[in-house]
Coordinates of C-alpha atoms in Angstrom, one line a residue:
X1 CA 0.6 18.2 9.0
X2 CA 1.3 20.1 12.2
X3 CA -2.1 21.5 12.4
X4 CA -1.9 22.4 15.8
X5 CA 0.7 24.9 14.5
X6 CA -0.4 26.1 11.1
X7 CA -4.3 26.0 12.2
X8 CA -4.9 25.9 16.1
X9 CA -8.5 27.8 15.9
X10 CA -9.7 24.5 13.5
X11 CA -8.2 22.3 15.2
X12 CA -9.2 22.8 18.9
X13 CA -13.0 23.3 17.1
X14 CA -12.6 19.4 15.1
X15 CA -10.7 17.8 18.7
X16 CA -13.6 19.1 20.6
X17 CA -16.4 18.0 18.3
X18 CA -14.4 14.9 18.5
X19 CA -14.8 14.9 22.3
X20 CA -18.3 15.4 21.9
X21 CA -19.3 12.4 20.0
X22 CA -17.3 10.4 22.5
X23 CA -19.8 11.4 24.7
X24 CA -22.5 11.3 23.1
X25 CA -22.0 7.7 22.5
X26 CA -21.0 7.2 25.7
X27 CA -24.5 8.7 26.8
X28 CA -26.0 6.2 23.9
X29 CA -26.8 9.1 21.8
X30 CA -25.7 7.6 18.6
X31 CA -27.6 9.9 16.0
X32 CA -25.7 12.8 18.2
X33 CA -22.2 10.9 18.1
X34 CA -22.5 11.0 14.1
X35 CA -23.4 14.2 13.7
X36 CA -20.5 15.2 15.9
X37 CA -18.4 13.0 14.3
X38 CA -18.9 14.8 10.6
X39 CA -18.2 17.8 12.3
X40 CA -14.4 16.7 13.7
X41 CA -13.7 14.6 10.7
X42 CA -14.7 18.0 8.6
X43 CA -12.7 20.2 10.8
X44 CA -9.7 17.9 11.0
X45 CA -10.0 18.4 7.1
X46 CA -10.1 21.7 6.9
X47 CA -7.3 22.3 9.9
X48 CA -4.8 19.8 7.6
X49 CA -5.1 21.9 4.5
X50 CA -4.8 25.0 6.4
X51 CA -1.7 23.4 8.3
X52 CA -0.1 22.1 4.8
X53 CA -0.5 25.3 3.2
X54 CA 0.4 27.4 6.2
X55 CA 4.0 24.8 6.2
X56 CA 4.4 25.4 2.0
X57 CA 3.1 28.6 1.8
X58 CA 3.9 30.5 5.2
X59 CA 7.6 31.4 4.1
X60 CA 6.3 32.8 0.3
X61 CA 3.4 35.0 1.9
X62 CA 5.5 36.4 4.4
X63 CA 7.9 37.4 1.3
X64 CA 5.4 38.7 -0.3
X65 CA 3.5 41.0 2.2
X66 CA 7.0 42.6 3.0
X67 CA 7.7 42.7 -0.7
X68 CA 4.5 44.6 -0.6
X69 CA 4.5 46.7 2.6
X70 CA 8.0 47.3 3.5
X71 CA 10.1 47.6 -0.3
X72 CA 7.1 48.8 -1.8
X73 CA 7.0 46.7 -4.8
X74 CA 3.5 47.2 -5.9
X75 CA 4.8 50.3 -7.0
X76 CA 8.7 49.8 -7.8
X77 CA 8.3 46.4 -9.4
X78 CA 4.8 45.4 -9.7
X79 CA 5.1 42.9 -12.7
X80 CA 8.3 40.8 -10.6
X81 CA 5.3 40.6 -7.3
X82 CA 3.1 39.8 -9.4
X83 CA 5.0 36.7 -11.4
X84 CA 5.2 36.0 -7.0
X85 CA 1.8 36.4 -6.1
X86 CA 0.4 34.1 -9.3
X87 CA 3.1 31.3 -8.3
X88 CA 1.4 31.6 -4.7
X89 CA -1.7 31.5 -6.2
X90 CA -1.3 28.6 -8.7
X91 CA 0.1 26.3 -5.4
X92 CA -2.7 27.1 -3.2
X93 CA -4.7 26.0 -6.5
X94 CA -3.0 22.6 -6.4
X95 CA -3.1 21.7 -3.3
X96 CA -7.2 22.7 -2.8
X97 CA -7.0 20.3 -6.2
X98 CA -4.4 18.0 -4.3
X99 CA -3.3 18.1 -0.9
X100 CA -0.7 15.6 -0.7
X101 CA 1.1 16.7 -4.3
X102 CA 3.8 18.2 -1.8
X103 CA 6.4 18.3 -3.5
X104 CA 5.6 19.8 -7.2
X105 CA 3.6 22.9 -4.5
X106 CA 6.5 23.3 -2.4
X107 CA 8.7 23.9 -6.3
X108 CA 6.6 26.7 -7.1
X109 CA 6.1 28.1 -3.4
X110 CA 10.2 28.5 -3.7
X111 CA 9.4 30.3 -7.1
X112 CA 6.9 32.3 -5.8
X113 CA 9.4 32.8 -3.0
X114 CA 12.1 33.7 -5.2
X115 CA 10.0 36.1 -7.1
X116 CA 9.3 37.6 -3.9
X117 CA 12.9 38.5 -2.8
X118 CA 13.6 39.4 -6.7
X119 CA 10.6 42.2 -6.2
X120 CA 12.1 43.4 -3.1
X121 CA 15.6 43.8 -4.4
X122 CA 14.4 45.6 -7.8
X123 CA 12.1 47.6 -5.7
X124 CA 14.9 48.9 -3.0
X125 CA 17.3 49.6 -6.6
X126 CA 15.2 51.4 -8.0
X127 CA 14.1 53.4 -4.9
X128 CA 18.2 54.0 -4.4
X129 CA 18.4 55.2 -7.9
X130 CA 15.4 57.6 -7.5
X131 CA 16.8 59.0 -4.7
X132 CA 20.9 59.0 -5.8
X133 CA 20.3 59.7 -9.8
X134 CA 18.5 61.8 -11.9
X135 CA 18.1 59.3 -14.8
X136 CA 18.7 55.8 -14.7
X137 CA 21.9 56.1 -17.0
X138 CA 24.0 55.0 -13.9
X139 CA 21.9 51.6 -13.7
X140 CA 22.2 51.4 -17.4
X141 CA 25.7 51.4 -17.1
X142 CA 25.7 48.7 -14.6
X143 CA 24.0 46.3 -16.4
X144 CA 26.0 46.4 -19.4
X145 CA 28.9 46.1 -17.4
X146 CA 27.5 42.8 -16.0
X147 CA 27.2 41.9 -19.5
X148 CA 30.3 42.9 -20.6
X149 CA 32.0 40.4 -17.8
X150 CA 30.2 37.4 -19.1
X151 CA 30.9 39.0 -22.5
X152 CA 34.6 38.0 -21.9
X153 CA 34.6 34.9 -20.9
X154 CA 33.6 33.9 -24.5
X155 CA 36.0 36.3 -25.9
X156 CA 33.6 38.7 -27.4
X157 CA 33.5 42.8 -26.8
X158 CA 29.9 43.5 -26.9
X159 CA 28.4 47.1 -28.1
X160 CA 25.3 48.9 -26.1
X161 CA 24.9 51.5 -28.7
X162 CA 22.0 49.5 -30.3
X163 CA 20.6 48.2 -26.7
X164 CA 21.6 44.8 -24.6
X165 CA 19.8 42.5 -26.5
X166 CA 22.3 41.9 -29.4
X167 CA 25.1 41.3 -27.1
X168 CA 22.7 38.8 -25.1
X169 CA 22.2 36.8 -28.1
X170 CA 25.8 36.9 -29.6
X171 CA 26.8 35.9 -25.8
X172 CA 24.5 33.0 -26.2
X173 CA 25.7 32.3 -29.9
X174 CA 28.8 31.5 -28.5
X175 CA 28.1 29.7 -25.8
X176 CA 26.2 27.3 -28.0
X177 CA 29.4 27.1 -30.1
X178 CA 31.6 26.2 -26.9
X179 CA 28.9 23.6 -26.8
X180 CA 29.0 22.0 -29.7
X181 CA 33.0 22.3 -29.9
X182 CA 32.6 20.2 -26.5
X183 CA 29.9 17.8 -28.2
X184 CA 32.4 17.2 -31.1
X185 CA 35.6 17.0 -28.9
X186 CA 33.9 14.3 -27.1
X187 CA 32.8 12.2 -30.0
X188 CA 36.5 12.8 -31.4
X189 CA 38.0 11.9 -28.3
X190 CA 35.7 8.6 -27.8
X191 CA 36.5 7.3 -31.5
X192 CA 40.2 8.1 -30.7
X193 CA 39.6 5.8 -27.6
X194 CA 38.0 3.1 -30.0
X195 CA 40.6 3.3 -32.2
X196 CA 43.5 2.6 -29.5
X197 CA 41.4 0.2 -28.2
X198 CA 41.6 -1.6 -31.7
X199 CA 45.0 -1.3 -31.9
X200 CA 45.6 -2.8 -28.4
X201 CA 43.6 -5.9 -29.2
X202 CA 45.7 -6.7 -32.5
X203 CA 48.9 -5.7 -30.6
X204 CA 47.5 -8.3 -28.1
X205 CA 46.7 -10.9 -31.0
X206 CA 50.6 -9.9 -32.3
X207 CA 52.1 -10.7 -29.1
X208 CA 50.3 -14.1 -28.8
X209 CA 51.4 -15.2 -32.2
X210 CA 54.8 -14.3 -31.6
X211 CA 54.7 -16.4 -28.1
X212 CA 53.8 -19.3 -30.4
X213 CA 55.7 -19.0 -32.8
X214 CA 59.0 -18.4 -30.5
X215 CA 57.2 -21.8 -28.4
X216 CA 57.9 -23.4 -32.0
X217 CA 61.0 -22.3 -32.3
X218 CA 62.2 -23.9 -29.0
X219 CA 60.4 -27.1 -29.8
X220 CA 61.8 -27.5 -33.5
X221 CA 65.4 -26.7 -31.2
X222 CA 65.0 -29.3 -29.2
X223 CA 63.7 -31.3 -31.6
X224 CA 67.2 -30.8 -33.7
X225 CA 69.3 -31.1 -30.4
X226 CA 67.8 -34.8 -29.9
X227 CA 68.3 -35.9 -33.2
X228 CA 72.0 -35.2 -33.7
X229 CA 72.2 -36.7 -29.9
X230 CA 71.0 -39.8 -32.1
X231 CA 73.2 -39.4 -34.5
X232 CA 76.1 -39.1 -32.1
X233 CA 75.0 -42.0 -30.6
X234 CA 74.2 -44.9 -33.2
X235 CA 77.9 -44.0 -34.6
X236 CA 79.4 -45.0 -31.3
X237 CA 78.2 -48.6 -32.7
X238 CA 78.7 -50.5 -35.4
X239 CA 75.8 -52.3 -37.1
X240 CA 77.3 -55.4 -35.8
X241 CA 77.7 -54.2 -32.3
X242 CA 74.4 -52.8 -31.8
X243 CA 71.2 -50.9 -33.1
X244 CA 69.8 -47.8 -31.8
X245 CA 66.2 -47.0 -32.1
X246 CA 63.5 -43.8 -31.3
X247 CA 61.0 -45.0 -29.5
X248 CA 58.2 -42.0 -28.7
X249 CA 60.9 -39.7 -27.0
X250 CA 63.1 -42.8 -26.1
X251 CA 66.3 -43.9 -27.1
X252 CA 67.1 -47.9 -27.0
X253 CA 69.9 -49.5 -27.7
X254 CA 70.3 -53.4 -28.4
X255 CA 73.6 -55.1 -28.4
X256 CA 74.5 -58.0 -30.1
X257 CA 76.7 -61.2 -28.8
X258 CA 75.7 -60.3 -24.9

């Protein structure tokens, strides 16, 4: 948990009661060697929380006493820090809770983070406009403009006169709608895919009847070829002269008087 890093004053106090049981054990001490021993195994504790939190939490702190001391946000945006400083506080909950639950603490420490750099930036716009402006019309402005570009990518020409949150709503409206034109486009598109697939298993079952039926064809064709071949040949003879017989897909021919 790098607590050499994150927690050097607990740690050097938990590896030197940790020497100290080696010797008191060493000097046969054992009563000694346990009591030491509690102490490092209790320090070690304490110096690994310290060094988790210092590794989850440093970054988010740091945000948030600059947030605090250098943009001013207590005062310029005090209900963004504090959405920052309850996430910090809710992960140092969980982790005192459960060290090890890294990785749902190190989600909120990136919130809290977030919420951090989010107070600093609204602090430093404010500030600008306090300084620049005499109302916040200007700011106003800007904000509905933002809204106004996402506004026409949905085709829609949003009015402020009646404040930003109808526009917001009728933006999401029809995103919703784009949504659900997608959803149905989909299904449309997958039973058009069912459908061809139909079709291209009876073309399939079509195509194999006709290749039967054109193998009959051919075999009814030979079929006619060898029987006038037959009849060609049993008129070469008289019935006197000789007989000529089918046999399976042979022809015989007997002749009489040899």
């Amino acid at each position: 948990a790098n607590a050499p890093e994150f927690a050097p004053d607990l740690y050097d106090l938990a590896k030197k009661a940790f020497e100290e049981a080696a010797l008191r054990i060493e000097a046969g001490d054992l009563n000694g060697a346990r009591e030491k021993a509690k102490m490092a195994e209790a320090k070690f504790n304490q110096a690994e929380l310290k060094a988790i939190k210092g590794s989850i939490l440093g970054e988010a702190r740091r945000l948030v006493e600059e947030a605090k001391t250098k943009a001013k946000a207590d005062k310029y945006a005090p209900l963004t820090l504090k959405n920052s400083e309850d996430l910090l506080a809710l992960t140092e909950q969980l982790l005192n809770t459960e060290r090890y639950a890294s990785e749902d603490a190190t989600s909120k420490a990136e919130q809290a983070a977030y919420q951090a750099r989010h107070a600093t930036y609204l602090s430093s716009k404010f500030q600008n406009l306090k300084i620049e402006y005499p109302s916040f019309e200007k700011l106003a402005l800007q904000e509905e403009d933002l809204i106004s570009r996402v506004a026409k990518e949905v085709d829609y020409s949003p009015e402020f006169d009646q404040g930003p949150e109808k526009p917001v709503e009728s933006i999401i409206l029809a995103i919703d709608n784009l949504k659900q034109e997608k959803k149905e486009l989909l299904s449309e598109l997958q039973q058009k895919d069912e459908k061809i697939k139909g079709l291209e298993e009876k073309l399939d079952a079509l195509e194999e009847k006709v290749a039967q039926k054109e193998a009959g064809y051919k075999e009814l064709e030979l079929k006619s070829i060898e029987d006038e071949d037959f009849v060609n040949l049993e008129k070469l003879f008289t019935k006197d002269e000789a007989s000529v017989i089918k046999e399976g897909e042979n022809i015989v021919i007997r002749l009489y008087g040899i």
